[in-house]
Amino acid sequence: MFRSLFAWLVIITGLLCMVPARADEPPRVRTLGGISEYRLDNGLQVLLMPVAGSGRAYVTVTYKVGSRMEGPREAGMAHLLEHVTFRGMRDSGGISADLGTELKKLNVGFNGTTTADRTNYFDDFPASDERLKQVLALEAQRMSEARLEQADFDKEKPIVLNEMGLRGDGIARQMLQGLEAGAFKQHPYGRPVIGFTSDIESLSLPTLRAFYEKFYRPDNAVLMIAGEFDPAQALQAVMLSFGAKLKPATPVPELDIVEPAQAAPRLATLHASETAVAVGYHVPGFAHPEAAAIQVMGYLLADVSSTLARDPTRVGSPSIFWRPTRDPNLASLMLPMPRVKTQDADARAKLVDEALGWVRDLERAALESKNDERHILIVIERARSGLSQTLRTPGPASAFISEAIGAGDWRLAFKLQDELNRLKPYDVARAYRTYVRAENRTLAVGVTDPSVTALNIEEKPLSGIASWFSKPVEVASVKDAAGAVGELTTGAQGASAGAAYAIDPAAIDRDTLRQRLPSGILLTSLKRQTANDRVSVGLLFRWASPQRMVNDQGWRALSDQMLEAGVDGKLRLSAEQIVFVKAKIQAEIRIQAAAQGLSVSLVVPRQYLVQALLLVRDLLRAPDMPGATFTGLQGRALTALAAQSHSSQWAPELARQHRMQSQGLQWGDPAYVHSNGELLDIWKKLDTDAVRDFTKRFWSANELQVSAVGPLPDNWFALIEANFGDWKKPDAPAFERLVTHFKPEEGARFVSTRRVGATGEEGAQGSAKVVWKQGFALNELEPDAVAMGIGARILVGTGASGSRLLDRLRGRDAISYSVGYNLHLPRDGDDAGLIITATASPENALRAEAAMREEIERLLKDGITEAELDTARSQFLDSRRGALSNDDSLMGMLMSGLDRNESLSQVFARQDAALQQLTVDSVNAALRRLLLPDRWVVVITGAEKS
């Protein structure tokens, strides 16, 4: 009887499990790596990645449309559409306010990006079920109710052209575009996603609308919600916002373009702002079985090229490019070269010969020795570690999965993880031999000769014995990305749950321990279970007085590269072994040296905390610092400084001189700012002995402060004491803080026009930068400090809308792609200042300057409004809550409190009191007292000649 009853219970339980929890919820398709997939009736794919304790929510909508889907003379349309969708929405009641403004009202961080394969929109905010509903409603409007009016279209065109110039200024972007144009004859991957100037200018609104209606639809989109949220409530909100949207009767257009096989090496010569070379090899897309091997091969290219560099002191660090794409693309890298004169054909030919010698050596690398195998294992471990960290963190996971969606299926992210876990050095070496071949190569050479105005592409078949064995490299396409995922054998790994965040500073203070260890080390720590099971640690070492350190410049060479060249302490590790250990224990270590101190940031899974601390200990206490590493570092620093040198009339240098004269500062004063020429002299005089001597005389834990947040072990204090407590230098001078006081600086204006020949290829128009600077006497603890912070938010703000300058320069005048600011408020002294920056096309630089001047004067004359004050105050409180919900930020706040002997509750109470006392009149009074029109220093670079 009991057996029969038990059998019935099992059957009933099984039947109940087959019924959805709610009748109105879509069925769950699958769960993988902590992500659950659902599918609405209209075809919308929904991914939910709940991570308790993450403190923030992330909403990403990815449309499976990018520049790959554009037609002739439409280059840049997908990206332009991304811009225009922020302008406004249309609903049944007429035209609503623009989307950017609505998101800004909710204090949501937002943006959009476009690639060749996809367009995505992402929003992040402190976890809130109500705000999640509002964000989803706005994104649902974007999907089918974007305004797309002529006025919006006309305003975004010049902003995109400004962005085009801004991006075109970078040497990496210039070289990659030249490389892709040379590598692809037919496929859209050969043209820049941002488009061409002529195409953008000729695009019509009806064409844009047709593109929008064709691709912005629920069955062509994937909605992902990650972070802290209730999955059941989130699904209901998704159904409410997106469920009623109709699936169009016509299917989503398919595009299948096959790039003809490359049969011979190609050479692309282009004008660039710096001398550089780039090389690329055709490889399969993200869904291909060799994707993991190709990713590691891409990383390996940079390592091999560094080894092969004829003179590592004369070249910069290589940059690698590998994107998870739908169709076959390029594995490529760019190498900055010393700036050489290439004003004649002979000089260009010499540069090409040097580049060809480099890539031929690259292609001869056999990767068959035991040393090669060991190095490949290190690179594989690096790739595994990086991907594991990405997929465990809501924000980065959302971004990477969006790339996988563009490549064909969101699960490709976990397929890559599965393949990396099974990858062997032989697989990577085989991929390298298959694809890194001359027949499959495109070499781009960037020259600075202004007479080179058009991209020149040559294809030269191999000759001699090499031609006997030459044949095109087969680069396969994968048509069915979903089918390529298959069964994952090693188990997808996603985020784990953390403890709920206590946003209340008093609660954080109660759980935070502060202690001075027997050695004198000051330590503060907050033990809590983090969402990714990682510990965030900060170490701050300090010494000496500012004046004492003026002539000790050895710290400049103490970069991560110098310190990670090998250690000889408790651990005996080579540079290669250090890379392997860091990857194996998944440790993120950032070391920043300065004249008077050394800061270390460590983020590591709790199970590897002991090993990570031991590694940090020996990196700081027992670095090898070989002479060859220093020589390479010095050479690259000299090359970079020389490339940045400008004429004596360069506007930023004139502004620097103006400030130094106004402040009465000269070389030898602790607060003096060096010119590029002076920095060149400093680096030339440095040697390895000076660098080693600096660490021997000053580096110690005499005045060490430590802050940590995360799942800390019970013996945490003992670990710090054991590794750093005995690191003492009794003779090292005690730390004295640099305190500076405000000195008035007369207003001035410095302008540098655009350099001749700095435009590069079509689409890289160059960009101007307009900077407004003003100093004033103010301290962080004064009441006016909060008023100034609120005023700066109202004037400049961040994001795409929501401040006076953003609304004017980007929203109304459409002359600037980006506006930003930096408000410096010292805790000691009163040397405060505000810097406001804006970008513009060269022909619009002076218009941007005039508009900025008008808005600053209008702010001071008319003052702020009550509504602006309420919004800025809300934004300030929201950003503060966001900082408390981030492990790294919280660790930094605890460190600051330790340094200042102040609890979070005290900091927040002081700020809250100032916020409560703020009025429109008090903010206006502070702005008018501190911001003086005749004291602004304006610096403009890249303006069009008048």
PDB file of N, CA and C in Angstrom, residues 110 113 295 388 452 776:
ATOM      1  N   PHE A 110      23.408  54.405 -19.882  1.00  0.00           N
ATOM      2  CA  PHE A 110      22.944  53.792 -21.129  1.00  0.00           C
ATOM      3  C   PHE A 110      23.882  54.122 -22.272  1.00  0.00           C
ATOM      4  N   THR A 113      25.894  50.310 -29.177  1.00  0.00           N
ATOM      5  CA  THR A 113      27.061  50.059 -30.016  1.00  0.00           C
ATOM      6  C   THR A 113      26.628  49.257 -31.239  1.00  0.00           C
ATOM      7  N   GLN A 295      41.328  31.915 -31.413  1.00  0.00           N
ATOM      8  CA  GLN A 295      41.444  32.997 -30.429  1.00  0.00           C
ATOM      9  C   GLN A 295      42.822  32.958 -29.767  1.00  0.00           C
ATOM     10  N   SER A 388      36.436  32.976 -18.188  1.00  0.00           N
ATOM     11  CA  SER A 388      35.749  32.578 -16.960  1.00  0.00           C
ATOM     12  C   SER A 388      35.335  33.794 -16.147  1.00  0.00           C
ATOM     13  N   VAL A 452      50.565  60.761 -49.885  1.00  0.00           N
ATOM     14  CA  VAL A 452      49.813  59.504 -50.001  1.00  0.00           C
ATOM     15  C   VAL A 452      48.389  59.791 -49.521  1.00  0.00           C
ATOM     16  N   PHE A 776      40.107  77.306  -8.673  1.00  0.00           N
ATOM     17  CA  PHE A 776      39.486  78.153  -7.649  1.00  0.00           C
ATOM     18  C   PHE A 776      39.834  77.595  -6.281  1.00  0.00           C
TER      19      PHE A 776
END
